[in-house]
Every structure is written in C-alpha cells, then in structure tokens.
Short mmCIF file of C-alpha atoms and ligand atoms in Angstrom, two decimals:
data_model
loop_
_atom_site.label_atom_id
_atom_site.label_comp_id
_atom_site.label_asym_id
_atom_site.label_seq_id
_atom_site.Cartn_x
_atom_site.Cartn_y
_atom_site.Cartn_z
CA MET A 1271 0.00 0.00 0.00
CA ASN A 1272 0.98 3.65 -0.46
CA ILE A 1273 0.45 5.32 2.89
CA LEU A 1274 0.66 8.95 4.02
CA LEU A 1275 1.54 9.66 7.65
CA SER A 1276 0.80 13.07 9.12
CA GLY A 1277 3.09 13.83 12.07
CA GLY A 1278 5.47 11.18 10.75
CA THR A 1279 8.58 12.40 12.60
CA GLY A 1280 6.76 12.31 15.96
CA TYR A 1281 7.06 9.62 18.60
CA ILE A 1282 4.29 7.25 17.46
CA GLY A 1283 4.50 8.30 13.79
CA SER A 1284 8.20 7.37 13.51
CA HIS A 1285 7.65 3.93 15.08
CA THR A 1286 4.68 3.28 12.81
CA CYS A 1287 6.68 4.45 9.78
CA THR A 1288 9.34 1.90 10.74
CA GLU A 1289 6.86 -0.97 11.03
CA LEU A 1290 5.15 -0.03 7.75
CA LEU A 1291 8.46 0.06 5.87
CA ASN A 1292 9.53 -3.24 7.42
CA ALA A 1293 6.25 -4.76 6.25
CA GLY A 1294 7.00 -3.66 2.69
CA HIS A 1295 4.64 -0.70 2.41
CA SER A 1296 5.53 2.48 0.59
CA VAL A 1297 5.43 5.47 2.95
CA VAL A 1298 5.29 9.25 2.58
CA THR A 1299 5.35 11.41 5.70
CA PHE A 1300 4.91 15.06 6.51
CA ASP A 1301 5.44 17.11 9.66
CA ASN A 1302 5.91 20.76 10.58
CA LEU A 1303 8.60 19.71 13.11
CA SER A 1304 6.89 21.70 15.88
CA ASN A 1305 7.47 18.78 18.26
CA SER A 1306 10.02 16.60 16.47
CA GLU A 1307 13.19 16.74 14.43
CA GLU A 1308 13.99 15.88 10.83
CA LYS A 1309 16.93 13.66 11.85
CA VAL A 1310 14.34 11.10 13.02
CA ASN A 1311 13.91 10.24 9.34
CA ASP A 1312 17.59 9.24 9.08
CA ALA A 1313 17.18 6.99 12.11
CA VAL A 1314 14.16 5.27 10.52
CA VAL A 1315 16.20 4.65 7.36
CA ARG A 1316 19.06 3.25 9.47
CA ILE A 1317 16.67 0.77 11.12
CA THR A 1318 14.77 -0.29 8.02
CA GLY A 1319 17.32 0.21 5.25
CA LYS A 1320 14.45 1.71 3.25
CA PRO A 1321 14.18 5.29 2.04
CA PHE A 1322 10.90 7.20 2.04
CA LYS A 1323 9.68 10.65 1.04
CA PHE A 1324 9.34 13.37 3.71
CA TYR A 1325 7.64 16.76 3.28
CA LEU A 1326 8.24 19.63 5.69
CA ALA A 1327 4.64 20.84 5.74
CA ASP A 1328 2.10 22.26 8.15
CA MET A 1329 -1.40 20.80 8.00
CA LEU A 1330 -2.78 24.31 8.51
CA ASP A 1331 -1.24 25.22 5.13
CA MET A 1332 -3.64 23.88 2.48
CA ASP A 1333 -1.30 24.73 -0.39
CA ALA A 1334 1.52 22.71 1.15
CA LEU A 1335 -0.83 19.78 1.80
CA ARG A 1336 -2.17 19.90 -1.73
CA VAL A 1337 1.33 19.51 -3.16
CA ILE A 1338 1.67 16.21 -1.25
CA PHE A 1339 -1.61 14.89 -2.67
CA GLU A 1340 -0.77 16.11 -6.19
CA GLU A 1341 2.65 14.47 -6.23
CA ASN A 1342 1.57 11.11 -4.79
CA THR A 1343 -1.32 8.65 -4.82
CA PHE A 1344 -2.38 7.22 -1.49
CA ASP A 1345 -4.34 4.12 -0.52
CA ALA A 1346 -4.49 5.24 3.10
CA VAL A 1347 -3.73 8.12 5.45
CA ILE A 1348 -2.71 7.68 9.10
CA HIS A 1349 -3.25 10.91 10.98
CA PHE A 1350 -0.86 11.44 13.91
CA ALA A 1351 -0.21 15.18 13.60
CA GLY A 1352 -1.51 17.20 16.50
CA LEU A 1353 -0.57 19.02 19.67
CA LYS A 1354 -0.83 16.75 22.70
CA ALA A 1355 0.19 18.48 25.95
CA VAL A 1356 -2.84 18.40 28.25
CA GLY A 1357 -1.66 21.23 30.56
CA GLU A 1358 -0.68 23.50 27.67
CA SER A 1359 -4.09 22.92 26.08
CA VAL A 1360 -5.73 24.43 29.17
CA GLN A 1361 -3.50 27.52 28.87
CA LEU A 1362 -3.76 27.81 25.07
CA PRO A 1363 -7.12 26.29 24.07
CA LEU A 1364 -7.45 28.23 20.82
CA LYS A 1365 -4.07 27.04 19.62
CA TYR A 1366 -5.12 23.44 20.29
CA TYR A 1367 -8.54 23.74 18.67
CA HIS A 1368 -7.09 25.53 15.67
CA ASN A 1369 -4.18 23.18 15.10
CA ASN A 1370 -5.90 19.87 15.80
CA ILE A 1371 -9.38 20.56 14.40
CA THR A 1372 -8.59 22.84 11.46
CA GLY A 1373 -5.61 20.67 10.55
CA THR A 1374 -7.81 17.58 10.50
CA LEU A 1375 -10.48 19.34 8.42
CA ASN A 1376 -7.81 20.34 5.89
CA LEU A 1377 -6.55 16.79 5.65
CA LEU A 1378 -10.06 15.35 5.32
CA SER A 1379 -11.00 17.77 2.57
CA LEU A 1380 -8.05 16.51 0.50
CA ILE A 1381 -8.86 12.89 1.33
CA GLU A 1382 -12.35 13.52 -0.03
CA GLU A 1383 -11.10 15.37 -3.10
CA TYR A 1384 -8.44 12.77 -3.96
CA HIS A 1385 -10.72 9.82 -3.11
CA VAL A 1386 -8.53 8.17 -0.46
CA LYS A 1387 -10.54 5.25 0.92
CA SER A 1388 -8.79 4.43 4.18
CA PHE A 1389 -8.12 6.67 7.20
CA VAL A 1390 -6.69 5.88 10.64
CA PHE A 1391 -6.90 8.43 13.45
CA SER A 1392 -4.89 8.72 16.68
CA SER A 1393 -7.48 9.16 19.39
CA SER A 1394 -6.87 8.71 23.09
CA ALA A 1395 -8.22 7.04 26.21
CA THR A 1396 -8.65 10.60 27.46
CA VAL A 1397 -12.05 10.59 25.66
CA TYR A 1398 -13.39 8.33 28.44
CA GLY A 1399 -12.82 11.02 31.08
CA ASP A 1400 -13.04 9.46 34.55
CA PRO A 1401 -14.53 6.00 33.84
CA ALA A 1402 -17.23 4.69 36.18
CA SER A 1403 -15.75 1.17 36.13
CA LEU A 1404 -12.80 -0.80 34.73
CA PRO A 1405 -11.70 -2.17 32.33
CA ILE A 1406 -12.89 0.32 29.72
CA THR A 1407 -14.73 -0.94 26.64
CA GLU A 1408 -15.30 1.14 23.51
CA ASP A 1409 -18.97 1.71 24.31
CA PHE A 1410 -18.28 3.50 27.63
CA PRO A 1411 -19.72 7.04 27.98
CA LEU A 1412 -17.44 9.74 26.60
CA GLY A 1413 -16.47 13.07 28.13
CA THR A 1414 -13.33 15.10 28.53
CA THR A 1415 -11.87 17.48 31.07
CA ASN A 1416 -9.45 19.54 28.97
CA PRO A 1417 -9.26 21.16 25.51
CA TYR A 1418 -6.78 18.54 24.22
CA GLY A 1419 -9.24 15.76 25.02
CA SER A 1420 -12.07 17.79 23.53
CA THR A 1421 -10.20 18.03 20.23
CA LYS A 1422 -10.01 14.22 20.13
CA LEU A 1423 -13.69 13.83 20.89
CA MET A 1424 -14.69 16.48 18.35
CA ILE A 1425 -12.54 14.86 15.67
CA GLU A 1426 -14.15 11.49 16.39
CA GLN A 1427 -17.54 13.13 15.73
CA ILE A 1428 -16.23 14.84 12.58
CA LEU A 1429 -15.07 11.44 11.31
CA LYS A 1430 -18.49 9.90 11.89
CA ASP A 1431 -20.11 12.75 9.97
CA PHE A 1432 -17.47 12.46 7.23
CA TYR A 1433 -18.28 8.78 6.83
CA ALA A 1434 -22.02 9.48 6.68
CA ALA A 1435 -21.36 11.65 3.63
CA ASN A 1436 -18.66 9.39 2.11
CA SER A 1437 -20.00 5.89 2.59
CA GLY A 1438 -17.25 4.25 0.53
CA VAL A 1439 -14.52 5.10 3.04
CA SER A 1440 -13.23 3.10 5.96
CA ILE A 1441 -12.10 4.87 9.11
CA SER A 1442 -10.40 3.38 12.15
CA ILE A 1443 -10.34 5.43 15.33
CA LEU A 1444 -7.64 4.09 17.63
CA ARG A 1445 -7.91 5.10 21.27
CA TYR A 1446 -4.40 4.76 22.65
CA PHE A 1447 -3.87 4.20 26.35
CA ASN A 1448 -0.38 5.22 27.65
CA PRO A 1449 2.28 4.71 24.94
CA VAL A 1450 5.80 4.27 26.35
CA GLY A 1451 9.13 2.68 25.47
CA ALA A 1452 11.17 2.95 22.31
CA HIS A 1453 12.35 0.93 19.34
CA GLU A 1454 14.68 -1.83 20.53
CA SER A 1455 17.49 -0.43 18.35
CA GLY A 1456 17.60 2.69 20.52
CA GLU A 1457 17.52 4.72 17.27
CA ILE A 1458 14.07 6.26 17.81
CA GLY A 1459 12.08 7.02 20.94
CA GLU A 1460 10.20 9.72 22.78
CA ASN A 1461 11.99 13.04 22.89
CA PRO A 1462 9.81 15.55 24.72
CA LYS A 1463 11.01 19.16 24.59
CA GLY A 1464 11.85 20.60 28.03
CA ILE A 1465 10.85 18.87 31.25
CA PRO A 1466 8.65 15.85 30.45
CA ASN A 1467 4.99 15.88 31.53
CA ASN A 1468 4.56 12.13 31.25
CA LEU A 1469 5.70 9.53 33.71
CA MET A 1470 8.02 7.28 31.72
CA PRO A 1471 10.22 9.96 30.11
CA TYR A 1472 10.38 11.76 33.46
CA ILE A 1473 11.54 8.61 35.29
CA ALA A 1474 14.08 7.91 32.54
CA LYS A 1475 15.60 11.37 32.98
CA VAL A 1476 15.79 10.93 36.77
CA ALA A 1477 17.41 7.52 36.23
CA ALA A 1478 19.98 9.18 33.95
CA GLY A 1479 20.73 11.83 36.57
CA GLN A 1480 19.30 14.65 34.46
CA LEU A 1481 16.46 15.37 36.88
CA GLU A 1482 16.72 15.19 40.66
CA ALA A 1483 13.76 13.03 41.72
CA LEU A 1484 10.42 11.79 40.45
CA ASN A 1485 7.44 13.61 41.93
CA VAL A 1486 4.82 10.94 42.52
CA PHE A 1487 1.55 12.80 42.04
CA GLY A 1488 -0.53 11.50 44.94
CA ASP A 1489 -0.31 8.36 47.10
CA ARG A 1490 -3.85 8.35 48.49
CA TYR A 1491 -5.77 7.11 45.46
CA PRO A 1492 -8.03 4.09 46.03
CA THR A 1493 -5.51 1.80 44.31
CA ARG A 1494 -3.35 -1.08 45.61
CA ASP A 1495 -0.46 1.20 46.66
CA GLY A 1496 -2.24 4.56 46.61
CA THR A 1497 -0.58 5.80 43.39
CA GLY A 1498 -2.28 6.21 40.00
CA ILE A 1499 -2.76 3.18 37.76
CA ARG A 1500 -2.47 3.31 33.97
CA ASP A 1501 -2.36 0.93 31.03
CA TYR A 1502 1.15 1.42 29.60
CA ILE A 1503 1.59 0.07 26.09
CA HIS A 1504 4.86 -0.42 24.23
CA VAL A 1505 5.04 1.99 21.29
CA VAL A 1506 6.05 -0.81 18.90
CA ASP A 1507 2.94 -2.82 19.83
CA LEU A 1508 0.93 0.34 19.27
CA ALA A 1509 2.59 0.88 15.88
CA ILE A 1510 1.72 -2.67 14.82
CA GLY A 1511 -1.90 -1.95 15.77
CA HIS A 1512 -1.96 0.60 12.94
CA LEU A 1513 -0.94 -2.02 10.39
CA LYS A 1514 -3.78 -4.22 11.61
CA ALA A 1515 -6.21 -1.30 11.33
CA LEU A 1516 -5.12 -0.72 7.72
CA GLU A 1517 -5.82 -4.38 6.94
CA LYS A 1518 -9.26 -4.07 8.51
CA ASN A 1519 -9.98 -0.86 6.60
CA ALA A 1520 -9.03 -2.52 3.32
CA ASP A 1521 -11.70 -5.21 3.87
CA THR A 1522 -14.62 -3.02 4.85
CA THR A 1523 -16.24 0.41 5.04
CA GLY A 1524 -17.51 2.27 8.10
CA VAL A 1525 -16.14 3.79 11.29
CA HIS A 1526 -14.39 1.30 13.57
CA ILE A 1527 -13.30 2.23 17.07
CA TYR A 1528 -10.66 0.28 19.00
CA ASN A 1529 -8.93 0.56 22.36
CA LEU A 1530 -5.21 -0.04 21.98
CA GLY A 1531 -3.97 -1.01 25.42
CA THR A 1532 -2.64 -4.12 27.12
CA GLY A 1533 -5.56 -4.61 29.51
CA THR A 1534 -3.20 -4.48 32.52
CA GLY A 1535 -2.73 -1.49 34.77
CA TYR A 1536 0.45 -0.60 36.67
CA SER A 1537 0.85 1.93 39.46
CA VAL A 1538 3.37 4.76 39.43
CA LEU A 1539 5.50 2.94 42.02
CA GLU A 1540 5.35 -0.30 40.03
CA VAL A 1541 6.64 1.51 36.96
CA LEU A 1542 9.36 3.11 39.08
CA ARG A 1543 10.47 -0.32 40.37
CA ALA A 1544 10.45 -1.78 36.87
CA MET A 1545 12.64 1.08 35.64
CA GLU A 1546 15.00 0.56 38.58
CA ALA A 1547 15.39 -3.06 37.50
CA ALA A 1548 16.04 -1.97 33.90
CA CYS A 1549 18.69 0.61 34.77
CA GLY A 1550 20.24 -1.32 37.65
CA HIS A 1551 20.08 1.33 40.36
CA THR A 1552 17.57 3.02 42.64
CA ILE A 1553 15.70 6.05 41.36
CA PRO A 1554 14.94 8.83 43.85
CA TYR A 1555 11.32 9.91 44.26
CA LYS A 1556 9.16 11.97 46.57
CA ILE A 1557 5.45 12.05 47.14
CA ALA A 1558 3.87 15.23 45.76
CA PRO A 1559 0.26 16.48 45.73
CA PRO A 1560 -2.08 14.93 43.15
CA ARG A 1561 -1.95 16.57 39.72
CA SER A 1562 -5.09 18.49 38.84
CA GLY A 1563 -7.36 16.55 36.47
CA ASP A 1564 -5.71 13.15 37.11
CA ILE A 1565 -7.86 10.08 37.67
CA ALA A 1566 -7.09 7.16 40.00
CA ALA A 1567 -7.03 4.34 37.49
CA CYS A 1568 -7.50 3.66 33.81
CA TYR A 1569 -6.98 0.51 31.78
CA ALA A 1570 -8.42 -0.95 28.63
CA ASP A 1571 -10.45 -3.93 27.69
CA PRO A 1572 -8.54 -4.61 24.45
CA GLY A 1573 -10.83 -7.53 23.51
CA LYS A 1574 -12.46 -5.81 20.52
CA ALA A 1575 -9.11 -5.14 18.83
CA GLN A 1576 -8.05 -8.70 19.52
CA LYS A 1577 -11.25 -10.12 18.05
CA GLU A 1578 -11.68 -7.83 15.04
CA LEU A 1579 -8.10 -6.86 14.21
CA GLY A 1580 -6.27 -9.96 15.42
CA TRP A 1581 -4.07 -7.62 17.43
CA ALA A 1582 -2.81 -7.91 21.01
CA ALA A 1583 0.07 -6.18 22.77
CA GLU A 1584 3.01 -8.55 23.22
CA ARG A 1585 5.66 -6.50 25.02
CA ASP A 1586 5.57 -6.39 28.83
CA LEU A 1587 6.46 -3.65 31.32
CA LYS A 1588 10.02 -5.01 31.64
CA GLN A 1589 10.61 -4.57 27.92
CA MET A 1590 8.96 -1.13 27.93
CA CYS A 1591 11.42 0.00 30.62
CA GLU A 1592 14.47 -1.68 29.07
CA ASP A 1593 13.79 -0.10 25.70
CA ALA A 1594 13.02 3.33 27.22
CA TRP A 1595 16.26 3.12 29.19
CA ARG A 1596 18.34 2.07 26.15
CA TRP A 1597 16.94 5.07 24.24
CA GLN A 1598 17.58 7.40 27.18
CA LYS A 1599 21.21 6.26 27.56
CA LYS A 1600 21.88 6.69 23.85
CA ASN A 1601 20.47 10.19 23.92
CA LEU A 1602 21.85 11.72 27.09
CA ASN A 1603 22.39 15.04 25.36
CA LEU A 1604 18.81 15.47 24.12
P1 LIG B 554 4.34 13.83 18.86
O1 LIG B 554 4.22 15.23 19.32
O2 LIG B 554 5.64 13.13 19.07
O3 LIG B 554 3.96 13.71 17.32
C1 LIG B 554 3.01 14.55 16.71
C2 LIG B 554 3.69 15.19 15.51
O4 LIG B 554 2.75 16.07 14.88
C3 LIG B 554 4.90 16.02 15.90
O5 LIG B 554 6.03 15.57 15.18
C4 LIG B 554 4.53 17.45 15.51
O6 LIG B 554 5.64 18.19 15.05
C5 LIG B 554 3.48 17.20 14.44
N1 LIG B 554 2.53 18.29 14.24
C6 LIG B 554 1.80 18.95 15.17
N2 LIG B 554 1.04 19.89 14.58
C7 LIG B 554 1.29 19.83 13.26
C8 LIG B 554 0.83 20.56 12.13
N3 LIG B 554 -0.02 21.59 12.25
N4 LIG B 554 1.28 20.20 10.91
C9 LIG B 554 2.17 19.19 10.76
N5 LIG B 554 2.66 18.49 11.79
C10 LIG B 554 2.22 18.79 13.02
O7 LIG B 554 3.15 13.00 19.55
P2 LIG B 554 2.88 11.45 19.55
O8 LIG B 554 3.03 11.00 20.96
O9 LIG B 554 3.63 10.79 18.48
O10 LIG B 554 1.33 11.47 19.24
C11 LIG B 554 0.81 11.21 17.94
C12 LIG B 554 -0.69 11.33 18.00
O11 LIG B 554 -1.19 10.40 18.96
C13 LIG B 554 -1.19 12.71 18.45
O12 LIG B 554 -2.34 13.02 17.70
C14 LIG B 554 -1.54 12.50 19.90
O13 LIG B 554 -2.54 13.37 20.33
C15 LIG B 554 -2.03 11.06 19.88
N6 LIG B 554 -1.92 10.40 21.19
C16 LIG B 554 -0.71 10.38 21.84
C17 LIG B 554 -0.61 9.77 23.08
C18 LIG B 554 0.68 9.80 23.85
O14 LIG B 554 0.65 9.67 25.09
N7 LIG B 554 1.84 9.93 23.21
C19 LIG B 554 -1.74 9.16 23.65
C20 LIG B 554 -2.94 9.19 22.95
C21 LIG B 554 -3.02 9.81 21.71
C1 LIG B 555 0.72 8.59 34.30
C2 LIG B 555 0.64 8.44 35.81
C3 LIG B 555 0.34 10.53 36.97
C4 LIG B 555 4.22 12.23 35.84
C5 LIG B 555 -1.52 11.51 29.51
C6 LIG B 555 -2.65 12.26 28.86
C7 LIG B 555 -3.45 11.33 27.99
C8 LIG B 555 -2.56 10.59 27.00
C9 LIG B 555 -1.41 9.93 27.69
C10 LIG B 555 -2.49 11.81 24.96
C11 LIG B 555 -0.43 9.29 36.46
C12 LIG B 555 1.69 9.92 37.31
C13 LIG B 555 3.13 11.39 35.97
C14 LIG B 555 5.02 12.52 36.97
C15 LIG B 555 3.61 11.09 38.30
N1 LIG B 555 -1.98 11.47 26.04
N2 LIG B 555 2.83 10.84 37.19
N3 LIG B 555 4.68 11.94 38.17
O1 LIG B 555 -1.88 11.49 32.62
O2 LIG B 555 -2.29 9.01 32.26
O3 LIG B 555 -2.09 10.49 30.32
O4 LIG B 555 -0.71 10.88 28.50
O5 LIG B 555 -3.57 11.52 24.52
O6 LIG B 555 -4.40 12.11 27.33
O7 LIG B 555 -3.47 12.83 29.86
O8 LIG B 555 -0.07 10.00 31.62
O9 LIG B 555 2.34 9.70 31.95
O10 LIG B 555 1.30 11.93 32.50
O11 LIG B 555 0.81 9.98 33.98
O12 LIG B 555 3.35 10.61 39.40
O13 LIG B 555 5.99 13.28 36.93
O14 LIG B 555 1.90 8.88 36.36
O15 LIG B 555 -0.23 11.14 38.08
O16 LIG B 555 -0.93 8.57 37.54
P1 LIG B 555 -1.66 10.29 31.83
P2 LIG B 555 1.17 10.46 32.47
#
C-alpha cells in the first residue's frame, strides 16, 4: 500500500513508519517539526534500510498539503499530527482547537477530493474522562476534562459525519492508552522538549541523573499502593496496531473504534520499580500532591481489537522499561 503519515517524525509516527516500511509498504510522511526533528527520518532509514519521502509541511497550510496529494497517490492516510500536551491545552485552548481541528479538516478535505478510501486516526483514552468502572470498553460514555481531550472527541464526531457523507470510506479510530518505550534499536524514541509531563520519560531522565527526583503525584488514590494506575503500552505494539487497522480498513467500510492497550494497569510505584530493574540502580522519588485533572485508574479492555483486528500487545512492562532506558542512555544530550 501507499500510505501517508501526518506527524510522521513524531514519537508514534516514527515507530509506525518503521513498522510499515519493514512490512514492505511504501510510505510518505509530513510534519511541521513543531514537536520533532527531521533527523528522526535518518534513524528510521538506518533501522529499516528503506528510504521514504518526507515533506516539511504544516497541516494548517492547504497549499503545502495539496502539493503532497498532487505528487503522490495514497491508498491510506494515518493521521498522527496534532498538539498533545494536556496542561498547555488548558492555557492555550485556541491554539489546540485551531491546530488539531482545522488541521484535520484540511486533511479530510483533501482525502475527499483525492478519493482516499482508508483513514486511521490517533485518538486517546482521554475521551473516556473518569470511567465509572474498569476495564474500559469502547462503548463507555465519553467526556473530557481539557481542551486537548475535547479536540479528540470532536474529531471522532467529525469522522463519523465524514463517513455518513462518504460511505465508501473506511475509518479506524484508535484510542491509545499510555504509549511508552522505544524501538529496541535505541535509534528512535520519545523526545519531549523541556521537562517531560509524562511519567516514563520523566523517570528515565531521573534515572539518567538529568532530573533530581520523580514527583509521585498522589499516594492516596483508592488503588493497591495509593498511586495512580495506567495501562502502559509499548510503542512498537501500538505501531503494529496501525498495520492491523489498515488491513481491517481494506476489507470493509464504516467507522471502527478500538482501544489499543494491554488490559493491565500498573501503578506509578510499580513503573518506578520496573525502571530501577532496567537501569540497575535506585531512582529517587518523593510524594507530591495529586496533579489536577488526574484520575485514580485507567486501563483498557482490548478484547475488541483482539477479536476484530487480530491484534494484542506482546511486550511487557520489563521490555517497555528496558527499551526506554536504552533510548535514554543513547540520547543523554537530548
Ligand atoms: P508527537 O508530538 O511526538 O507527534 C506529533 C507530531 O505532529 C509532531 O512531530 C509534531 O511536530 C506534528 N505536528 C503537530 N502539529 C502539526 C501541524 N499543524 N502540521 C504538521 N505536523 C504537526 O506526539 P505522539 O506521541 O507521536 O502522538 C501522535 C498522536 O497520537 C497525536 O495526535 C496525539 O494526540 C495522539 N496520542 C498520543 C498519546 C501519547 O501519550 N503519546 C496518547 C494518545 C493519543
Ligand atoms: C501517568 C501516571 C500521573 C508524571 C496523559 C494524557 C493522555 C494521554 C497519555 C495523549 C499518572 C503519574 C506522571 C510525573 C507522576 N496522552 N505521574 N509523576 O496522565 O495518564 O495520560 O498521556 O492523549 O491524554 O493525559 O499519563 O504519563 O502523565 O501519567 O506521578 O511526573 O503517572 O499522576 O498517575 P496520563 P502520564
């Protein structure tokens, strides 16, 4: 297949690009590099041995997007591009709505015009808000608590409306749980700018001595050790989920929604211990107040993806930490 990736130099985009190339697909990517670097493309070529076309383009720039669709023919588009920092979205809601929503509308208008039949969208478990029970299935009530999450929910609705008017297309909405880890080569991984917001990159920087101590946000949650529980999923497993979604799209039409998680939740302290085992030394931490907007626990029922896509996460927490640590060590100067 010929596949376009928006946000292709980003964390999940670059891992998916790698898996697509390894599987023999032809890939074109674009990114405005607002949260990634062009050298990621060289790393993907080093892993796969396969070149691919990259466009430096902003999805808010229709002319730049049109060039990509004029110069190539696509069987499918996987849409990763977007801003994703929850806290920043509260401070800068208009920036998030404009970038994520307008950017998606631009992309969809070209998909319609150039008759691309298959679309995969990066949604998030954040659309479930604070779930009433666990594990979370795809039919749980939806609701969000921040503008970032609202952009995901709004785009899901836009995609349903888009399908209603374009009944020949097939759309997969993938609700990711907590992607972590890195490619086992250590060539690509998560490279957040500034101080990380998310747990795994923060712990990795503490482990490397670049940050003083992990702040554990709350130890009084109603969980087994009082710290927050999440469904961490290895980014390579997540990437492979996109290949499965493309196969599903090729066989059908409609809007298909899947949780991509492992189905197992780990607490903050369990992740910390697993990272200590991976790096071979203790990692300092202190208990801090709960972070505003956080929920106690969240993990997926991934049964629908297993049944309909034939996909299940295979990499465990140990491998997530070992791969994150290998990436961190290789990139101490990032
Ligand atoms: P990322 O920031 O590493 O990648 C997103 C890429 O999109 C970046 O390279 C950025 O430069 C690019 N981008 C942003 N706005 C753009 C624009 N206007 N035009 C062109 N490129 C643009 O993030 P990621 O972790 O790889 O996330 C990919 C997608 O998955 C995002 O849509 C994100 O919301 C979603 N998601 C991520 C997580 C997570 O925890 N990482 C969880 C759930 C969903
Ligand atoms: C995980 C756990 C924290 C940092 C976010 C987004 C979500 C999705 C994935 C995009 C929680 C605790 C964290 C730290 C800590 N992204 N923690 N100290 O909040 O589950 O999800 O990323 O769609 O939308 O909200 O992930 O990694 O930030 O936190 O104690 O320094 O680690 O309280 O329990 P979260 P996270």
